[in-house]
Amino acid sequence: MATQDIPQDVGGGRASLFYDPKVRGIFFQVLVIVALVAFVYWIIGNTVENLKRANIASGFAFLNGRAGFDVSDTLIAFDSDSTYRRALLVGFINTLVVAAAGIVTASILGFLIGIGRLSHNWLIRKICTVYVELFRNIPPLLVIFFWYFGVLSVLPLPKESIELPFGSFLNSRGFYFPKLVWGDGSMLVPVALLLGLAMSWFVARRAKQRQMATGATFPVFWTSLALIVGLPFLALVATGFPLSFDFPQKSTFNLTGGLQIKPEFLSLYLALSFYTAAFIAEIVRAGIRGVSSGQSEASAALGLRSAQALRLVVVPQALRIVIPPLTSQFLNLTKNSSLAIAIGYPDLVAVGGTVLNQTGQAIEIVVIWMVVYLGLSLITSAFMNWFNAKMALVER
Amino acid sequence: MLSSHIKKTGNSLEKTEKGSWVMKYIISGILGAAALGLMATAASAGTLEDVKAKGFLQCGVSTGLAGFSAPNDKGDWQGLDVDFCRAVAAAIFGDGTKVKFTPLSAKERFTALQSGEIDMLSRNTTWTINRDTALGLNFVGVTYYDGQGFMINAKKLPGVNSALQLSGAAVCVQTGTTTELNLADYFKANKMEYSPVVFEKLEEVDAAYDAGRCDVYTTDQSGLYGIRLKLSSPDDHVVLPEIISKEPLGPAVRQGDDKWYHIVKWVYFGLLTAEELGITQANVEEMKASGNPEIKRVLGTEADTKIGTDLGLGNDWVVNIVKAVGNYGEVFERNVGQGSPLKIARGINALWTKGGLQYAPPIR
């Protein structure tokens, strides 16, 4: 009978494990893992053996040694007596700073230009198109060189600094501006700022609840602005303006005092921002184009003005399309920041390179580089995945 | 072979443009790492046999330092370090042209030597205890006694005539050098402030200094004279009198190959001995007929001599060296001395018989 024939057929297949796709799959996966582990084991063993034969010291103990060199841009205390470990930390922080600043600027610029490319104004549209085509098609290294050697050679020496308003100066050593010095009792200002932020958040929440319930709107933006700016200002008045400024002064060689942004940082930051913004603009444009035009027409039919329609209807939907490719742009920017080496900005790769050369510990430094960049990239993409999930369309 | 494959990758990188800095930078590290990881563990043949088998010497030089190693307008490498490579090639092959040059940045140089990409390093490299011990290198001697100095633009900084007046200056320096460390030590010891402006390549340091990014350029004094010639207005710049460090520059080889180490070391001593005995490129043939037993020993004309063969070379090894590049004095004068635009005086690089430090153990 037919019903008895079928189990017999299955039994016949079981006879040969070799042709079972499941078993075969597991077999090959195990094989690959064993081969991989064996390869890694061999590589490590071989490396250790060769290092020993070549009389090259190995291990991470060198990190505790005295660095002996100075680093130009440091956000934490560092001098030549500090350890190699701290030098690498300084480089890591510099990488973070330039990557974070670059990401923020590139995003803002990219969004503006992306929206500009869809503008009804012919001039704005064309300017944005030219910008995108120009920066997208030039290698980032050339953009960095343009900002560094091109702009730097035009700027005057410290003695003939260009004077800017508010006691700021611009010269070939960078941009100098007054430093804020906090006097006695000025602690009230950040407290007031925090209070302002908390209150704005509360107001925004209440306004939304009220709009949901009654439909009446509330000017959240202006109220928040007043709270965030007004409260710290009131605190300043109350404490009698305990702030003073430390102005940059001319001395024999450079300007002293005040705060200085070095040209290395400026050119790397500007180049990375402008370069990545071109890509982000295209992503944003694609995202907005990806929202069906019926959505804007429907918003118009409901009586929303075009700015409102963009902010409330189109952009939230466009974000869903924009976020995944945006993540890879952020990762690219972080990795491109290692081009700092070309102009001497002390990022992780540059400082790591110096440490590598002073100690000769090539393998260890390369491992540190790889682990740090991999870690940074994984954290960035984990955050963006979370953000993407939060922004995803909630089906009701 | 894996090593030859890696070498190829390294050469093609020289030509890439986009992102080549980072790539080269990281490759130089990874190259060493990979080479050390993938190198066969079985002991390879000695460096001398390897060099003889491939038919040329692979020599690591700088990316362009006038007087020491820089390509001339015809694209041929020239300089004191380059001539030393040629001398070694001449001692091995009897032909000073059988040498290929690998331009290396300060940072790439040790990895290139450690990984076997080059057979020897002759690249204005300072001999230090750390490099001799922890890096797996052996320095063969001092081909040029140098010291670190400072250069400033005297026109833009009138009144500065001593390094002790440099507090607060921005200083341009090449990364990964002993110069960078001496600079930090000197300013710290004299309780002065400075802000370092650091680049990986010499050309980048030159460009930044010329553009006025920094007030001071510091490197070995011989280097400063060479760099000054390349600036847009050389006469505006002066080298300050202070010498803040000892920079004995010399060639290095890998540890663990004594035979090769001895060859490179004695090529250096051979150059010195030739000068001491008055053997020059012009008179070396007549000198072979000399009756002076010392000259006969050095030139390998002594009956049944084994000096050259014991070294692993031919007995006419000094003859070949001098024919190819001349003696040490001739090499010096041609590249950095009176015969060159640098016009550096012999100073402490004179022979010991003339009040200098250059001294060779006897060849006997």
PDB file of C-alpha atoms in Angstrom, chain A residues 112-121 124-125 128-129 281 284-290 310 314:
ATOM      1  CA  LEU A 112      20.572  70.552   5.537  1.00  0.00           C
ATOM      2  CA  ILE A 113      22.174  69.834   2.168  1.00  0.00           C
ATOM      3  CA  GLY A 114      20.065  66.736   1.594  1.00  0.00           C
ATOM      4  CA  ILE A 115      16.895  68.765   2.131  1.00  0.00           C
ATOM      5  CA  GLY A 116      18.415  71.592   0.090  1.00  0.00           C
ATOM      6  CA  ARG A 117      18.802  69.270  -2.890  1.00  0.00           C
ATOM      7  CA  LEU A 118      15.013  68.853  -2.916  1.00  0.00           C
ATOM      8  CA  SER A 119      14.366  72.586  -2.548  1.00  0.00           C
ATOM      9  CA  HIS A 120      12.049  74.367  -4.981  1.00  0.00           C
ATOM     10  CA  ASN A 121      14.594  77.191  -5.142  1.00  0.00           C
ATOM     11  CA  ILE A 124      19.819  76.379  -3.450  1.00  0.00           C
ATOM     12  CA  ARG A 125      19.196  73.115  -5.281  1.00  0.00           C
ATOM     13  CA  CYS A 128      23.732  71.652  -2.931  1.00  0.00           C
ATOM     14  CA  THR A 129      24.156  69.434  -6.002  1.00  0.00           C
ATOM     15  CA  ALA A 281      23.083  64.437   2.070  1.00  0.00           C
ATOM     16  CA  VAL A 284      18.812  61.948   3.380  1.00  0.00           C
ATOM     17  CA  ARG A 285      17.625  62.889  -0.089  1.00  0.00           C
ATOM     18  CA  ALA A 286      17.007  59.238  -0.902  1.00  0.00           C
ATOM     19  CA  GLY A 287      15.151  58.821   2.395  1.00  0.00           C
ATOM     20  CA  ILE A 288      12.843  61.753   1.734  1.00  0.00           C
ATOM     21  CA  ARG A 289      12.281  60.659  -1.857  1.00  0.00           C
ATOM     22  CA  GLY A 290      11.456  57.233  -0.482  1.00  0.00           C
ATOM     23  CA  LEU A 310       8.256  67.944   6.496  1.00  0.00           C
ATOM     24  CA  VAL A 314       7.918  63.180   6.002  1.00  0.00           C
TER      25      VAL A 314
END
